[in-house]
Coordinates of N, CA and C in Angstrom, one line a residue:
X1 N 174.1 143.6 118.0 CA 173.2 143.7 118.9 C 172.8 142.4 119.1
X2 N 173.0 141.3 120.0 CA 172.8 140.1 120.2 C 171.9 139.9 121.1
X3 N 170.7 139.5 121.4 CA 170.0 139.2 122.5 C 169.8 137.6 122.5
X4 N 169.7 137.7 124.0 CA 170.0 136.4 124.3 C 169.1 136.0 125.8
X5 N 168.5 135.1 125.8 CA 167.4 135.0 126.8 C 168.3 133.7 127.8
X6 N 168.6 134.0 128.6 CA 169.3 133.4 130.0 C 168.4 132.9 131.1
X7 N 168.4 131.5 131.4 CA 167.5 131.0 132.4 C 168.6 130.2 133.5
X8 N 168.2 130.6 134.8 CA 168.9 129.9 135.8 C 168.1 129.7 137.1
X9 N 168.5 128.6 137.8 CA 168.4 128.3 138.9 C 169.0 129.6 140.3
X10 N 168.4 130.6 140.7 CA 169.2 131.2 141.6 C 168.5 130.9 142.8
X11 N 167.4 130.0 143.2 CA 167.1 129.9 144.6 C 166.8 128.8 144.9
X12 N 167.3 128.2 145.8 CA 166.9 126.6 146.5 C 166.6 126.9 147.9
X13 N 165.3 126.1 148.1 CA 165.2 126.1 149.3 C 164.6 125.0 150.1
X14 N 165.0 124.3 151.2 CA 164.4 123.3 151.2 C 163.4 123.9 152.8
X15 N 161.7 122.9 152.2 CA 161.0 123.6 152.9 C 160.2 122.5 153.5
X16 N 160.5 122.1 154.9 CA 160.0 121.1 155.3 C 160.6 120.4 155.1
X17 N 160.2 118.9 155.5 CA 160.3 117.5 155.6 C 160.7 116.7 153.9
X18 N 159.9 117.1 153.4 CA 159.5 116.9 151.9 C 159.1 117.9 150.6
X19 N 160.0 118.7 151.1 CA 159.8 119.9 149.8 C 161.0 120.7 149.5
X20 N 161.5 120.6 148.5 CA 162.4 121.0 147.9 C 161.9 122.4 146.8
X21 N 161.7 123.9 147.0 CA 161.3 125.0 146.0 C 162.7 125.4 145.7
X22 N 162.1 125.3 144.0 CA 163.3 125.8 143.3 C 162.6 127.1 142.5
X23 N 163.4 128.3 142.6 CA 163.1 129.3 141.8 C 163.9 129.5 140.7
X24 N 163.5 129.7 139.6 CA 164.2 129.9 138.1 C 164.1 131.1 137.7
X25 N 165.0 132.2 137.5 CA 165.1 133.5 137.1 C 165.5 133.7 135.2
X26 N 164.7 134.2 134.7 CA 164.6 134.4 132.9 C 165.3 136.0 132.8
X27 N 165.9 136.0 131.8 CA 166.8 137.1 131.9 C 167.1 137.8 130.5
X28 N 166.6 138.6 129.8 CA 167.3 138.9 128.4 C 168.6 139.8 128.3
X29 N 169.4 139.2 128.0 CA 170.4 140.1 127.8 C 171.2 140.9 126.0
X30 N 171.3 141.8 126.7 CA 171.7 142.5 124.8 C 173.3 142.8 125.5
X31 N 174.0 141.8 124.1 CA 175.5 142.0 124.2 C 176.1 141.7 126.0
X32 N 175.2 140.7 126.3 CA 176.0 140.2 128.0 C 175.5 141.5 129.1
X33 N 174.4 142.3 128.7 CA 174.1 143.2 129.6 C 172.5 143.3 129.4
X34 N 172.0 142.8 131.2 CA 170.9 142.5 131.3 C 169.6 143.8 130.6
X35 N 168.3 143.5 130.2 CA 167.8 144.8 129.3 C 166.3 144.3 130.4
X36 N 165.6 145.2 130.7 CA 164.5 144.8 131.0 C 164.2 144.0 132.5
X37 N 163.3 143.9 132.9 CA 163.1 143.2 134.3 C 163.6 141.4 134.1
X38 N 163.4 140.8 135.4 CA 164.1 139.4 135.5 C 162.0 138.5 135.6
X39 N 162.0 137.9 135.5 CA 160.9 137.2 135.4 C 161.2 136.0 136.1
X40 N 160.3 135.1 137.0 CA 160.8 134.4 137.8 C 159.2 133.0 137.7
X41 N 160.2 131.7 138.1 CA 159.1 130.6 137.8 C 159.3 130.0 139.2
X42 N 158.6 129.3 139.5 CA 159.0 128.3 141.1 C 158.3 127.2 140.4
X43 N 159.0 126.4 141.3 CA 158.3 124.9 141.0 C 158.7 123.9 142.9
X44 N 158.0 123.2 143.0 CA 158.3 122.5 144.1 C 159.0 120.9 143.8
X45 N 159.9 120.3 144.2 CA 160.2 119.0 144.2 C 160.3 118.2 145.3
X46 N 159.3 117.1 144.9 CA 158.8 116.3 146.3 C 159.8 115.1 146.1
X47 N 159.8 113.9 147.5 CA 160.6 112.8 147.0 C 159.9 111.6 145.8
X48 N 158.6 111.8 145.2 CA 158.2 111.3 144.1 C 158.5 111.8 142.9
X49 N 159.2 113.0 142.6 CA 159.2 114.0 141.7 C 159.9 113.4 140.8
X50 N 159.8 113.4 139.6 CA 161.2 113.1 138.3 C 162.0 113.9 138.4
X51 N 163.3 113.9 138.6 CA 164.6 115.0 138.6 C 165.0 114.9 137.4
X52 N 164.6 114.1 136.2 CA 165.4 114.0 134.7 C 165.6 115.6 134.5
X53 N 164.4 116.4 134.5 CA 165.1 118.2 133.9 C 165.3 118.7 135.0
X54 N 165.6 118.4 136.1 CA 166.0 119.5 137.3 C 167.9 119.5 137.1
X55 N 168.0 120.9 137.4 CA 169.3 121.8 137.3 C 170.1 120.5 138.5
X56 N 171.2 120.4 137.9 CA 172.5 119.7 139.2 C 172.2 119.9 140.3
X57 N 172.3 121.0 140.4 CA 172.3 121.5 142.3 C 171.2 121.1 143.0
X58 N 170.1 121.1 142.3 CA 168.8 120.5 142.9 C 168.7 118.9 142.7
X59 N 169.5 118.3 141.4 CA 169.4 117.0 142.0 C 170.2 116.6 143.3
X60 N 171.7 117.2 143.2 CA 172.5 116.5 144.3 C 171.6 116.7 145.7
X61 N 171.0 117.8 145.7 CA 170.3 118.3 147.0 C 168.9 116.9 147.3
X62 N 168.3 116.8 146.4 CA 167.3 115.8 146.1 C 167.5 114.6 146.1
X63 N 169.1 114.3 145.7 CA 169.3 112.7 146.4 C 170.1 112.9 148.1
X64 N 170.9 113.9 148.5 CA 170.8 113.8 149.6 C 169.8 113.8 151.1
X65 N 168.8 114.5 150.3 CA 167.4 114.6 151.4 C 166.4 113.6 151.1
X66 N 166.1 113.2 150.2 CA 165.0 112.1 149.9 C 165.7 110.7 149.9
X67 N 166.5 110.2 150.8 CA 166.2 108.7 150.9 C 165.6 107.9 151.1
X68 N 165.5 106.6 151.2 CA 164.4 105.4 150.4 C 163.3 105.7 152.2
X69 N 164.0 105.7 153.4 CA 163.2 105.9 154.3 C 162.1 107.3 154.1
X70 N 162.6 108.5 153.5 CA 161.9 109.8 153.0 C 160.9 109.4 152.6
X71 N 161.0 108.4 151.2 CA 160.3 108.4 149.9 C 158.8 107.4 150.8
X72 N 159.4 106.5 151.6 CA 158.6 105.3 152.3 C 157.1 106.6 152.9
X73 N 157.8 107.4 153.8 CA 157.0 108.5 154.7 C 156.5 109.1 153.5
X74 N 156.9 109.7 152.7 CA 156.1 110.5 151.8 C 155.0 110.0 151.2
X75 N 155.4 108.3 150.7 CA 153.9 107.5 150.4 C 153.0 107.7 151.2
X76 N 153.4 107.4 152.5 CA 152.5 106.9 153.5 C 151.5 108.1 153.6
X77 N 152.1 109.3 153.7 CA 151.4 110.9 154.3 C 150.5 111.0 153.0
X78 N 150.8 110.8 151.8 CA 150.5 111.2 150.4 C 148.8 110.4 150.1
X79 N 149.5 109.0 150.5 CA 148.0 108.0 149.9 C 147.9 107.4 151.2
X80 N 148.2 107.1 152.1 CA 147.5 106.5 153.6 C 147.9 105.2 153.6
X81 N 148.9 104.6 152.7 CA 149.0 103.2 152.5 C 151.0 103.2 152.1
X82 N 151.7 102.1 152.5 CA 153.0 102.1 152.4 C 153.3 102.1 151.1
X83 N 154.5 102.0 150.2 CA 154.9 101.9 149.1 C 155.1 100.5 148.8
X84 N 155.0 100.0 147.6 CA 155.5 98.6 147.6 C 154.2 97.4 147.6
X85 N 154.2 96.2 147.3 CA 152.9 95.3 147.3 C 152.2 95.2 148.9
X86 N 151.0 95.1 148.9 CA 150.2 95.0 149.9 C 150.5 94.0 150.6
X87 N 150.7 93.8 152.0 CA 151.2 92.6 152.4 C 150.3 92.7 154.0
X88 N 150.6 91.5 154.8 CA 150.2 91.3 156.0 C 150.6 92.4 157.0
X89 N 151.6 92.8 156.6 CA 152.1 94.0 158.0 C 151.6 95.3 157.6
X90 N 150.5 95.3 156.4 CA 149.8 96.5 156.7 C 148.9 96.7 157.4
X91 N 148.3 97.5 158.0 CA 146.9 97.4 158.5 C 146.0 97.2 157.8
X92 N 144.8 97.3 158.5 CA 143.3 96.8 157.9 C 142.9 98.3 157.0
X93 N 143.3 99.8 157.5 CA 142.9 100.6 157.3 C 143.7 101.2 155.6
X94 N 145.3 100.9 156.1 CA 146.2 101.1 154.6 C 145.5 100.0 153.6
X95 N 145.3 98.8 154.0 CA 144.9 97.8 152.8 C 143.2 98.5 152.3
X96 N 142.2 99.3 153.1 CA 141.1 99.7 152.4 C 141.5 100.4 151.6
X97 N 142.5 101.7 151.9 CA 143.0 102.7 151.5 C 143.6 102.5 150.1
X98 N 144.1 101.7 150.1 CA 145.0 100.8 148.7 C 143.7 100.6 147.9
X99 N 142.9 99.6 148.3 CA 141.5 99.1 147.5 C 140.8 100.5 147.1
X100 N 140.7 101.4 148.0 CA 139.7 102.5 147.5 C 140.6 103.1 146.0
X101 N 141.9 103.1 146.2 CA 142.7 104.3 145.1 C 142.7 103.3 143.6
X102 N 142.3 102.0 144.0 CA 142.5 101.0 143.0 C 141.5 100.6 142.2
X103 N 140.4 101.8 143.3 CA 138.8 101.0 142.4 C 138.7 99.8 142.8
X104 N 138.9 99.2 143.7 CA 138.6 97.4 144.0 C 137.5 97.6 144.9
X105 N 136.6 96.8 145.3 CA 135.3 96.8 146.0 C 135.6 95.8 146.9
X106 N 135.3 96.6 148.0 CA 135.5 95.8 149.1 C 134.6 96.1 150.6
X107 N 134.5 95.7 151.5 CA 133.5 96.0 152.3 C 134.2 96.9 153.5
X108 N 133.6 97.7 153.8 CA 134.7 98.7 154.5 C 134.0 98.6 156.4
X109 N 135.4 99.4 156.9 CA 135.0 99.0 158.2 C 133.8 100.4 158.5
X110 N 133.5 100.3 160.1 CA 132.6 101.4 160.0 C 133.6 102.5 161.0
X111 N 133.0 103.8 161.1 CA 133.7 104.6 161.6 C 134.7 104.6 163.1
X112 N 134.2 103.4 163.7 CA 134.6 102.9 165.0 C 136.0 101.9 164.5
X113 N 136.3 101.6 163.6 CA 137.2 101.0 162.8 C 137.0 99.8 162.7
X114 N 135.8 98.9 163.1 CA 135.3 97.5 163.6 C 134.4 97.3 162.0
X115 N 134.3 95.9 161.9 CA 133.2 95.5 160.7 C 134.4 95.4 159.7
X116 N 133.5 95.1 158.4 CA 134.3 94.7 157.1 C 135.0 94.0 157.0
X117 N 135.8 93.9 155.8 CA 136.6 92.7 155.3 C 137.6 92.8 156.2
X118 N 138.3 91.6 156.5 CA 139.5 91.2 157.3 C 140.7 91.5 156.1
X119 N 141.9 91.4 157.3 CA 142.9 91.4 156.3 C 143.3 90.8 155.1
X120 N 142.9 89.4 155.6 CA 143.1 88.2 154.6 C 141.8 88.5 153.7
X121 N 140.9 88.4 154.1 CA 139.9 88.8 152.8 C 140.5 90.3 151.8
X122 N 140.8 91.5 152.4 CA 141.2 92.6 151.7 C 142.8 91.9 150.8
X123 N 143.4 91.1 151.6 CA 144.5 90.9 150.6 C 144.1 89.9 149.3
X124 N 143.4 89.2 149.7 CA 142.8 88.1 148.6 C 142.0 88.7 147.5
X125 N 141.3 90.1 148.0 CA 140.7 90.8 146.7 C 141.6 91.4 146.2
X126 N 142.4 91.9 146.3 CA 143.5 92.9 146.1 C 144.5 91.9 145.1
X127 N 144.9 90.7 145.4 CA 145.4 89.5 144.7 C 144.7 89.2 143.4
X128 N 143.0 89.2 143.7 CA 142.4 88.6 142.6 C 142.1 89.6 141.7
X129 N 142.3 91.0 141.8 CA 142.2 92.3 141.2 C 143.4 92.2 140.3
X130 N 144.6 91.9 140.9 CA 146.0 92.0 139.6 C 145.8 90.9 139.1
X131 N 145.0 90.2 139.3 CA 145.2 88.7 138.2 C 144.3 89.2 137.1
X132 N 143.6 90.4 137.0 CA 142.7 90.7 135.9 C 143.1 91.2 134.9

């Protein structure tokens, strides 16, 4: 009687533009025959997820689905600003969100999107904060 625990990815689903849902089945085998039920674990892979511990099939799907454009769009959707270093090409709102996420003090614009620090002032504050 040799008991063996077997784990395998038995289902991979693409859910929307930014998600791969992975289901892993765990079975207990006795001399190659399944005993008891199957337990399942699910997790979701996004464009910024580490693929280090993923099944080879999941890695292939993620590599083909999550190109650079997709990763940039995911970053923008999740954080409100593009990936990479802040630049003059970013909007004032994106620079403000970047400052907020990094704890950089700035003068925010009002509800109508007016007032507050200019783009140049926000970029100066970001640069000063990175030098600290």
